[in-house]
Amino acid sequence: MTDAATNMRLKLPAACLILQIILIILFGALVEYDDHTDAKKWHEHMKNTSTTDADNEFYYRYPSFQDVHVMIFIGFGFLMTFLQRYGFSSIGFNFLIAALALQWATLMQGFFHGMHHGKIHIGVESMINADFCTGAVLISFGAVLGKTSPVQLLVMAVFEVILFAVNEFILLTTLGAKDAGGSMTIHTFGAYFGLMVARVLYRPNLDKSKHRNCSVYHSDLFAMIGTIYLWMFWPSFNSAVAAHGDDQHRTAMNTYYSLASCTLATYGLSALTAHDGKLDMVHIQNAALAGGVAAGTAGEMMLTPYGSMIVGFLAGIISVLGYKYLTPLLEEKLKIQDTCGVHNLHGMPGVLGAIVGAVTAALATKEIYGDGMADVFPDVASGDVEAAFQGVRQAISLAVTLGMALLGGLLVGFILKLPIYGAPPDTICYEDSIYWEVPGEESAHEELTTVRTEESEKLNS
Amino acid sequence: MTDAATNMRLKLPAACLILQIILIILFGALVEYDDHTDAKKWHEHMKNTSTTDADNEFYYRYPSFQDVHVMIFIGFGFLMTFLQRYGFSSIGFNFLIAALALQWATLMQGFFHGMHHGKIHIGVESMINADFCTGAVLISFGAVLGKTSPVQLLVMAVFEVILFAVNEFILLTTLGAKDAGGSMTIHTFGAYFGLMVARVLYRPNLDKSKHRNCSVYHSDLFAMIGTIYLWMFWPSFNSAVAAHGDDQHRTAMNTYYSLASCTLATYGLSALTAHDGKLDMVHIQNAALAGGVAAGTAGEMMLTPYGSMIVGFLAGIISVLGYKYLTPLLEEKLKIQDTCGVHNLHGMPGVLGAIVGAVTAALATKEIYGDGMADVFPDVASGDVEAAFQGVRQAISLAVTLGMALLGGLLVGFILKLPIYGAPPDTICYEDSIYWEVPGEESAHEELTTVRTEESEKLNS
Amino acid sequence: MTDAATNMRLKLPAACLILQIILIILFGALVEYDDHTDAKKWHEHMKNTSTTDADNEFYYRYPSFQDVHVMIFIGFGFLMTFLQRYGFSSIGFNFLIAALALQWATLMQGFFHGMHHGKIHIGVESMINADFCTGAVLISFGAVLGKTSPVQLLVMAVFEVILFAVNEFILLTTLGAKDAGGSMTIHTFGAYFGLMVARVLYRPNLDKSKHRNCSVYHSDLFAMIGTIYLWMFWPSFNSAVAAHGDDQHRTAMNTYYSLASCTLATYGLSALTAHDGKLDMVHIQNAALAGGVAAGTAGEMMLTPYGSMIVGFLAGIISVLGYKYLTPLLEEKLKIQDTCGVHNLHGMPGVLGAIVGAVTAALATKEIYGDGMADVFPDVASGDVEAAFQGVRQAISLAVTLGMALLGGLLVGFILKLPIYGAPPDTICYEDSIYWEVPGEESAHEELTTVRTEESEKLNS
């Protein structure tokens, strides 16, 4: 796996520029503004439907989109800066692969979500969905953080986006499952895909870089920026593509309570399990978010506030226990080196969320949902299926997702194992300076002393 | 007050898990979705009122809610990271007690705001109000920052939320006062409550930790993240629960100009009073925000843009002067060790805001407000009271708030003085490592040098 | 240029307080709430037009305003923290001059945008425009970063805002140009104005501070906060004052794709041109944003998604090449010391955006725009001018902007050259401690060791 040729002079420009040019050509051939973004079509639409500019989808979705956007670029990016010398790569590669993935996802999702006379129609909802797909890629990135080259990550993104779109199509269109916040499509898929890639890319000699696989004081503070933004905006994430009205509203609120409850569970479990009763930043940074993941499927359903709190509570507990007991086992027994512990933050809570979604769906009744049933479970409302069967669909969707993620990760892992991408050697993992011009650190301190002396002399004179 | 048993192994998990389980039970027994979040009720509501999904309260309030949420978790959290070795605790305990307080506040406020057939109805407005109440708790946290254990803070939050809800009920419901941005209910209450708690918890030997009660270069930059977010989103804070339309719009704009004006006053006064004409980060981080606090009551009224600017100007001046001259006096004479200077940022500007609100209310006329009077002063519009009397109500509300805060703080201070919460000893205040696993700092530097050598050898070979 | 009297004790308070008092007086004399913020007028407006609170401009614009606000205060502020010892000044002076500029811009723009019976009417749209004007001032600040006193910056802001408003008036009102995202009015103007100021303030002996004109590890991470926020919210920036409906929606989406494409171009070019194929943080922090600048004029037009991507791609390329090859030349040949490289981020991409806007406007047809033409090109829709002529207007606007910026910058540069503002000497540029109380750095480390020893002794005993 080690590869001396980590120089990116030609590989990275070739990958970036060729991929971008291909994207431009495909967008030119296939992509059009939708009815809400096209000048002509929107004005015709308003005339035909007697609506006004206020009804443009932009006003229903754009604030949620921006919150999701912050989660993708600030949330995921800074969450991964916890490593002491990998901040540039964490934010920088997150930025790069997200910029690729959101364009590529627009095409892939557009293709599967249904073409209009051979064209993909895009607007704010497709932008949110593209960001969602990007989120799955970034979750997988978390599993291999510090051990991959940027070219390898771009290649991973290209393949993962395709598989994500296929899985999402199977779940939402073929199986008729509901997954507004993506417990299955985003979190479970992204986590198990990434874990399988990490498995294939297993490095037996990674302990040579072990001393860098930890945080320093300031890197943990930077990571908390990511954590808090993810935590705050998760209600927007889960509700961003839910149906208008009560659905968006309820999803946001359920997620809010799930996260609050999860946070208390996380602090409790962290102090209980960590050394000397002290809190562990790894738990706080990650496990406190598990409540958002676990409310991803059932958040739009009538989960009730206390139901949401129970889900968040359980998610926080299993997530901390995962970090404490499961992650070391995964590495030792299954040879999965999961840098960020995505199994604990996205994997297990995603599966929990899928199960909660299946159960909640199976229990849906007309008494509870009233006319709102048509928004949440259209097939149940129309009488096509029973609520219990909707639950079965949800359960099957989880199984499909796990299968797609594991098989896809296996396949893509082997593609990424080819010794052509300039991956870092085992001795220089978790280290920015291999791919970045890194400035010094000490100079500032020496400098400071000199300046102060100079300056006070100056001012005193 | 010192307490050797700072180990949190059992205390913190017990507090977190028991409190969360109680919350879940109470939510299960008492809390329901409101008409805008419940699937069935919203669809019935739409039918009965001929409205559409676009009229759901979510679209009027959710963007403001998210801005408030950012202020609570990022704003308050990072503002307090200015201490050199207390960043984990500042953000982490802020996160913990906010997650508790927002759930508990939902119940307490719901109880006082009126039950519906024995149930509390919740939606985006109750989420904003819960965040507001949380804000008051975090203000009090600022007064005792660095000198308390997380369990002590959780206990403080439990009691303060109750007293906050009682005070808010007296002001808004019993007295009919207006306080959309919470100059009284949030800032004055939170500050004087916290100051009284700090008084009761006075530590005569705190100078043993004095060397840690100051900032370093990077901690001041982190704190500026908090400051700037609070500053930017304060217009959303003050307008979040104002009436729809012109009220929300006007409140946001008044706050924007008050803050801009306050910022110039702060810079001017800081350079005027600080050592050698240099700017003091403490002033910039805090006093520049006083304009938001002071516009909290009158922001929704017809304060006029220049009126808002005058209020902000005065708030900035008294806040800087408070930091410079009053804070040392408070500690020396009144034995109040106010870590963040909440008296200067929230206390005095809150009182100023309450007075401005009383005067502005007393001057309200039908000529100025037109039909908008009913939104801002419903009792004046309906003829129940004179505008002058509305001013009196506002003034009484300030007095009630001060009384509730001081008495409540006294009481809760004594509860928190019990030597059972694992508070830090006088010698180890303002220090993360007592409650957190703290990573090293130096390792990174040594590491860096080694890596670079290794790496350049590698690349050169 | 050097000036021993860098003490700000009197200069800065005088400037801040006098300017703020003048602003308050002018606001008192000239500024009124507009129809959407005034209690009386809004309720009359609703009655007269049969609209509801939901139609208040607040709900169309406020979320965009807050995103723009974040870009101005966090985006620009943190982007400039890349310097190792200039973080306080970067964020702090950004904060100060922005707080001044937005108030002053309200007056200047209000004056030129048309008075109502001698009064300036303000609301959320004027707030966005004031923030936009502030953006131009902050771009100019980037060119002179590290070499100016806060008083000098306030004086620059006062004059630049006037010239900005004049130029904006000529472009949008006199010439009938379109520039929703400000490629010309904001970016081209701010950049060339700042470059000319930097030219006049040329310091031949600036190499005495050269060792401080670079970043350290953590300062680059702080700067990335600025970069990512600018990048994420640029779609809101460009669309904030676009017409309601499809226009806002389309502008946001075009910008989103332009930025994504620009990011891949930036990474590619950075690795291609930087030392050893490593990525250069300067490029990532800045050039990745050029796609937002370049989509500022044409973003609201029917640029198409792939057209947007081509524009972003080109912008990223010229921006990186500018940093690599042009910036050193500018300093050497033209004596322009452009600290942040605003020529590469705002100057050239702004000119590119203006040209793209002219071409796109010239190609507008009724077939493409339908009834939406009236929103984008009202004069073309009404038949007053041909589309080709609209293109000519856009091109003339670019020329006017360049002329105004260069002449204005020259003039203001000479005003700023007066040795009365307390500018830093050549030996102490790029240094916070000249204007700020700066805390130590080392203490924390020594401290830490002591604390840990103390503490472990304590706990072990």
Coordinates of N, CA, C and O in Angstrom, one line a residue, chain A residues 172-261:
Chain A
L172 N -36.0 4.6 -2.2 CA -37.1 5.6 -2.3 C -38.0 5.3 -3.4 O -39.3 5.6 -3.2
T173 N -37.5 4.9 -4.5 CA -38.4 4.7 -5.7 C -38.9 3.3 -5.8 O -40.1 3.0 -5.8
T174 N -38.0 2.3 -5.8 CA -38.4 0.9 -6.0 C -39.1 0.4 -4.8 O -40.2 -0.2 -4.9
L175 N -38.5 0.6 -3.6 CA -39.1 0.0 -2.4 C -40.2 0.9 -1.8 O -40.9 0.5 -0.9
G176 N -40.2 2.2 -2.2 CA -41.2 3.1 -1.5 C -40.9 3.4 -0.1 O -41.8 3.6 0.7
A177 N -39.6 3.3 0.3 CA -39.3 3.6 1.7 C -39.2 5.1 1.9 O -39.1 5.9 1.0
K178 N -39.3 5.5 3.2 CA -39.2 6.9 3.6 C -37.9 7.0 4.4 O -37.6 6.2 5.3
D179 N -37.2 8.1 4.0 CA -35.9 8.3 4.7 C -35.5 9.7 4.6 O -34.4 10.0 4.0
A180 N -36.3 10.7 5.0 CA -36.1 12.1 4.8 C -34.7 12.6 5.3 O -34.0 13.4 4.6
G181 N -34.3 12.1 6.4 CA -33.0 12.6 7.0 C -31.9 11.6 6.7 O -30.8 11.9 7.2
G182 N -32.2 10.5 6.0 CA -31.1 9.7 5.5 C -30.4 8.8 6.6 O -29.2 8.5 6.4
S183 N -31.1 8.3 7.6 CA -30.5 7.3 8.5 C -29.9 6.2 7.7 O -28.8 5.7 8.0
M184 N -30.7 5.8 6.7 CA -30.2 4.6 5.9 C -29.3 5.1 4.7 O -28.2 4.8 4.6
T185 N -30.0 6.0 3.8 CA -29.3 6.3 2.6 C -28.0 7.1 2.8 O -27.0 6.9 2.1
I186 N -27.9 7.9 3.8 CA -26.7 8.7 4.0 C -25.8 8.0 5.1 O -24.6 7.7 4.8
H187 N -26.3 7.9 6.3 CA -25.5 7.5 7.4 C -25.0 6.0 7.4 O -23.9 5.7 7.5
T188 N -26.0 5.1 7.3 CA -25.7 3.7 7.2 C -24.8 3.4 6.0 O -23.8 2.8 6.1
F189 N -25.3 3.9 4.9 CA -24.5 3.7 3.6 C -23.1 4.2 3.7 O -22.1 3.5 3.5
G190 N -23.0 5.5 4.1 CA -21.7 6.2 4.1 C -20.8 5.5 5.1 O -19.6 5.3 4.8
A191 N -21.3 5.1 6.3 CA -20.5 4.5 7.3 C -20.0 3.1 6.9 O -18.7 2.8 6.9
Y192 N -20.9 2.2 6.4 CA -20.4 0.8 6.1 C -19.6 0.8 4.9 O -18.7 0.0 4.7
F193 N -19.9 1.7 3.9 CA -19.1 1.8 2.7 C -17.7 2.2 3.1 O -16.7 1.5 2.7
G194 N -17.6 3.2 4.0 CA -16.2 3.7 4.4 C -15.5 2.6 5.2 O -14.3 2.5 5.1
L195 N -16.2 1.9 6.1 CA -15.6 0.9 6.9 C -15.0 -0.2 6.0 O -13.9 -0.8 6.3
M196 N -15.8 -0.6 5.0 CA -15.3 -1.7 4.1 C -14.1 -1.2 3.3 O -13.1 -2.0 3.2
V197 N -14.1 0.1 2.9 CA -12.9 0.6 2.2 C -11.7 0.6 3.2 O -10.6 0.2 2.8
A198 N -12.0 1.0 4.4 CA -10.9 1.0 5.4 C -10.3 -0.4 5.6 O -9.1 -0.6 5.8
R199 N -11.3 -1.4 5.6 CA -10.8 -2.8 5.8 C -9.9 -3.2 4.6 O -8.8 -3.8 4.9
V200 N -10.3 -2.9 3.4 CA -9.5 -3.3 2.3 C -8.1 -2.6 2.3 O -7.1 -3.2 1.9
L201 N -8.1 -1.3 2.7 CA -6.9 -0.6 2.8 C -6.1 -0.8 4.1 O -5.3 0.0 4.4
Y202 N -6.5 -1.8 4.8 CA -5.8 -2.1 6.1 C -4.3 -2.0 6.0 O -3.7 -2.5 5.1
R203 N -3.7 -1.2 7.0 CA -2.3 -1.1 7.0 C -1.7 -1.7 8.3 O -1.9 -1.2 9.4
P204 N -1.1 -2.9 8.2 CA -0.6 -3.6 9.4 C 0.4 -2.7 10.1 O 0.6 -2.9 11.4
N205 N 1.1 -1.9 9.4 CA 2.2 -1.1 10.1 C 1.8 0.3 10.4 O 2.7 1.2 10.5
L206 N 0.5 0.5 10.6 CA 0.1 1.9 10.8 C 0.6 2.4 12.2 O 0.6 3.6 12.4
D207 N 1.0 1.5 13.1 CA 1.4 2.0 14.4 C 2.7 2.9 14.3 O 3.0 3.6 15.2
K208 N 3.3 2.9 13.1 CA 4.4 3.8 12.9 C 4.0 5.3 12.9 O 4.8 6.2 13.0
S209 N 2.7 5.5 12.6 CA 2.2 6.9 12.6 C 1.3 7.1 13.8 O 0.6 8.1 13.9
K210 N 1.3 6.2 14.7 CA 0.4 6.2 15.9 C 0.5 7.5 16.7 O -0.5 8.0 17.2
H211 N 1.7 7.9 16.8 CA 2.0 9.1 17.7 C 1.3 10.4 17.1 O 1.2 11.4 17.8
R212 N 1.0 10.3 15.8 CA 0.3 11.5 15.2 C -1.2 11.4 15.2 O -1.9 12.3 14.9
N213 N -1.7 10.1 15.5 CA -3.1 9.9 15.5 C -3.8 10.3 16.8 O -4.4 9.4 17.5
C214 N -3.6 11.5 17.2 CA -4.2 12.0 18.4 C -4.3 13.5 18.3 O -3.7 14.1 17.4
S215 N -5.0 14.1 19.3 CA -5.3 15.5 19.2 C -4.3 16.3 20.0 O -3.5 15.8 20.8
V216 N -4.3 17.6 19.8 CA -3.7 18.6 20.8 C -4.8 19.5 21.2 O -5.9 19.5 20.7
Y217 N -4.5 20.4 22.2 CA -5.5 21.2 22.8 C -6.3 22.0 21.8 O -7.5 22.0 21.8
H218 N -5.6 22.8 20.9 CA -6.2 23.6 20.0 C -7.0 22.8 18.9 O -8.0 23.3 18.4
S219 N -6.4 21.7 18.5 CA -7.1 20.9 17.5 C -8.5 20.4 18.0 O -9.4 20.3 17.2
D220 N -8.6 20.1 19.3 CA -9.8 19.7 19.8 C -10.9 20.9 19.8 O -12.1 20.6 19.7
L221 N -10.3 22.1 20.0 CA -11.3 23.2 20.0 C -11.8 23.5 18.6 O -12.9 23.8 18.4
F222 N -10.9 23.4 17.6 CA -11.3 23.5 16.2 C -12.4 22.4 15.9 O -13.4 22.7 15.2
A223 N -12.1 21.2 16.4 CA -13.1 20.1 16.1 C -14.5 20.4 16.7 O -15.5 20.1 16.1
M224 N -14.5 21.1 17.8 CA -15.7 21.5 18.4 C -16.6 22.4 17.6 O -17.8 22.5 17.7
I225 N -15.9 23.2 16.8 CA -16.7 24.1 15.8 C -17.5 23.2 14.9 O -18.7 23.4 14.7
G226 N -16.8 22.1 14.4 CA -17.6 21.2 13.6 C -18.7 20.5 14.3 O -19.8 20.4 13.8
T227 N -18.4 20.0 15.5 CA -19.4 19.3 16.3 C -20.7 20.2 16.5 O -21.8 19.8 16.3
I228 N -20.4 21.4 17.0 CA -21.5 22.3 17.4 C -22.4 22.6 16.2 O -23.6 22.7 16.2
Y229 N -21.7 22.9 15.0 CA -22.5 23.2 13.8 C -23.3 22.1 13.4 O -24.5 22.2 12.9
L230 N -22.7 20.9 13.4 CA -23.5 19.7 13.0 C -24.7 19.6 14.0 O -25.8 19.3 13.5
W231 N -24.5 19.7 15.2 CA -25.5 19.5 16.3 C -26.6 20.5 16.1 O -27.8 20.2 16.1
M232 N -26.3 21.8 15.9 CA -27.3 22.9 15.8 C -28.2 22.7 14.5 O -29.4 23.0 14.6
F233 N -27.5 22.4 13.4 CA -28.2 22.4 12.1 C -28.8 21.0 11.8 O -29.5 20.9 10.7
W234 N -28.6 20.0 12.6 CA -29.2 18.7 12.3 C -30.7 18.8 12.1 O -31.3 18.1 11.2
P235 N -31.4 19.6 12.9 CA -32.9 19.7 12.6 C -33.2 20.1 11.2 O -34.1 19.7 10.6
S236 N -32.3 21.0 10.7 CA -32.5 21.5 9.3 C -32.2 20.3 8.3 O -32.8 20.2 7.3
F237 N -31.2 19.6 8.6 CA -30.7 18.5 7.8 C -31.9 17.4 7.6 O -32.3 17.1 6.5
N238 N -32.4 17.0 8.7 CA -33.4 16.0 8.7 C -34.7 16.5 8.0 O -35.5 15.7 7.4
S239 N -35.0 17.8 8.2 CA -36.2 18.3 7.6 C -36.1 19.0 6.3 O -37.1 19.4 5.7
A240 N -34.9 19.0 5.7 CA -34.7 19.8 4.5 C -35.5 19.4 3.3 O -36.0 20.3 2.5
V241 N -35.7 18.1 3.1 CA -36.6 17.7 2.0 C -37.9 17.0 2.4 O -38.6 16.4 1.6
A242 N -38.2 17.2 3.7 CA -39.5 16.7 4.1 C -40.6 17.5 3.5 O -40.3 18.6 3.0
A243 N -41.8 17.0 3.4 CA -42.9 17.7 2.8 C -43.2 19.1 3.5 O -42.8 19.2 4.7
H244 N -43.7 20.0 2.8 CA -44.0 21.4 3.3 C -44.9 21.3 4.5 O -45.7 20.4 4.7
G245 N -44.9 22.3 5.4 CA -45.8 22.4 6.4 C -45.5 21.7 7.7 O -44.3 21.7 8.1
D246 N -46.5 20.9 8.2 CA -46.2 20.2 9.5 C -45.1 19.3 9.4 O -44.4 19.0 10.4
D247 N -44.8 18.7 8.2 CA -43.8 17.7 8.1 C -42.4 18.2 8.4 O -41.6 17.7 9.2
Q248 N -42.1 19.4 7.7 CA -40.8 20.0 7.9 C -40.7 20.4 9.4 O -39.7 20.3 10.1
H249 N -41.8 21.0 9.9 CA -41.8 21.6 11.2 C -41.6 20.4 12.3 O -40.7 20.6 13.2
R250 N -42.3 19.4 12.1 CA -42.2 18.3 13.1 C -40.9 17.6 13.1 O -40.3 17.2 14.1
T251 N -40.3 17.4 11.8 CA -39.0 16.7 11.7 C -38.0 17.5 12.4 O -37.1 17.0 13.1
A252 N -38.0 18.9 12.2 CA -37.0 19.7 12.9 C -37.1 19.6 14.4 O -36.1 19.4 15.1
M253 N -38.3 19.6 14.9 CA -38.5 19.5 16.3 C -38.2 18.2 16.9 O -37.5 18.1 18.0
N254 N -38.5 17.1 16.3 CA -38.1 15.8 16.8 C -36.6 15.7 16.9 O -36.1 15.2 17.8
T255 N -35.9 16.2 15.8 CA -34.5 16.1 15.8 C -33.9 16.9 16.9 O -32.9 16.5 17.6
Y256 N -34.4 18.1 17.2 CA -34.0 19.0 18.2 C -34.0 18.3 19.6 O -33.0 18.3 20.4
Y257 N -35.1 17.6 19.9 CA -35.2 16.9 21.2 C -34.4 15.6 21.3 O -33.8 15.3 22.3
S258 N -34.3 15.0 20.1 CA -33.4 13.8 20.1 C -32.0 14.1 20.4 O -31.3 13.5 21.2
L259 N -31.5 15.2 19.8 CA -30.1 15.7 20.0 C -29.9 16.1 21.5 O -28.8 15.8 22.1
A260 N -30.9 16.9 22.0 CA -30.7 17.3 23.4 C -30.6 16.2 24.4 O -29.7 16.1 25.2
S261 N -31.4 15.2 24.2 CA -31.4 14.0 25.0 C -30.1 13.2 24.8 O -29.5 12.8 25.8

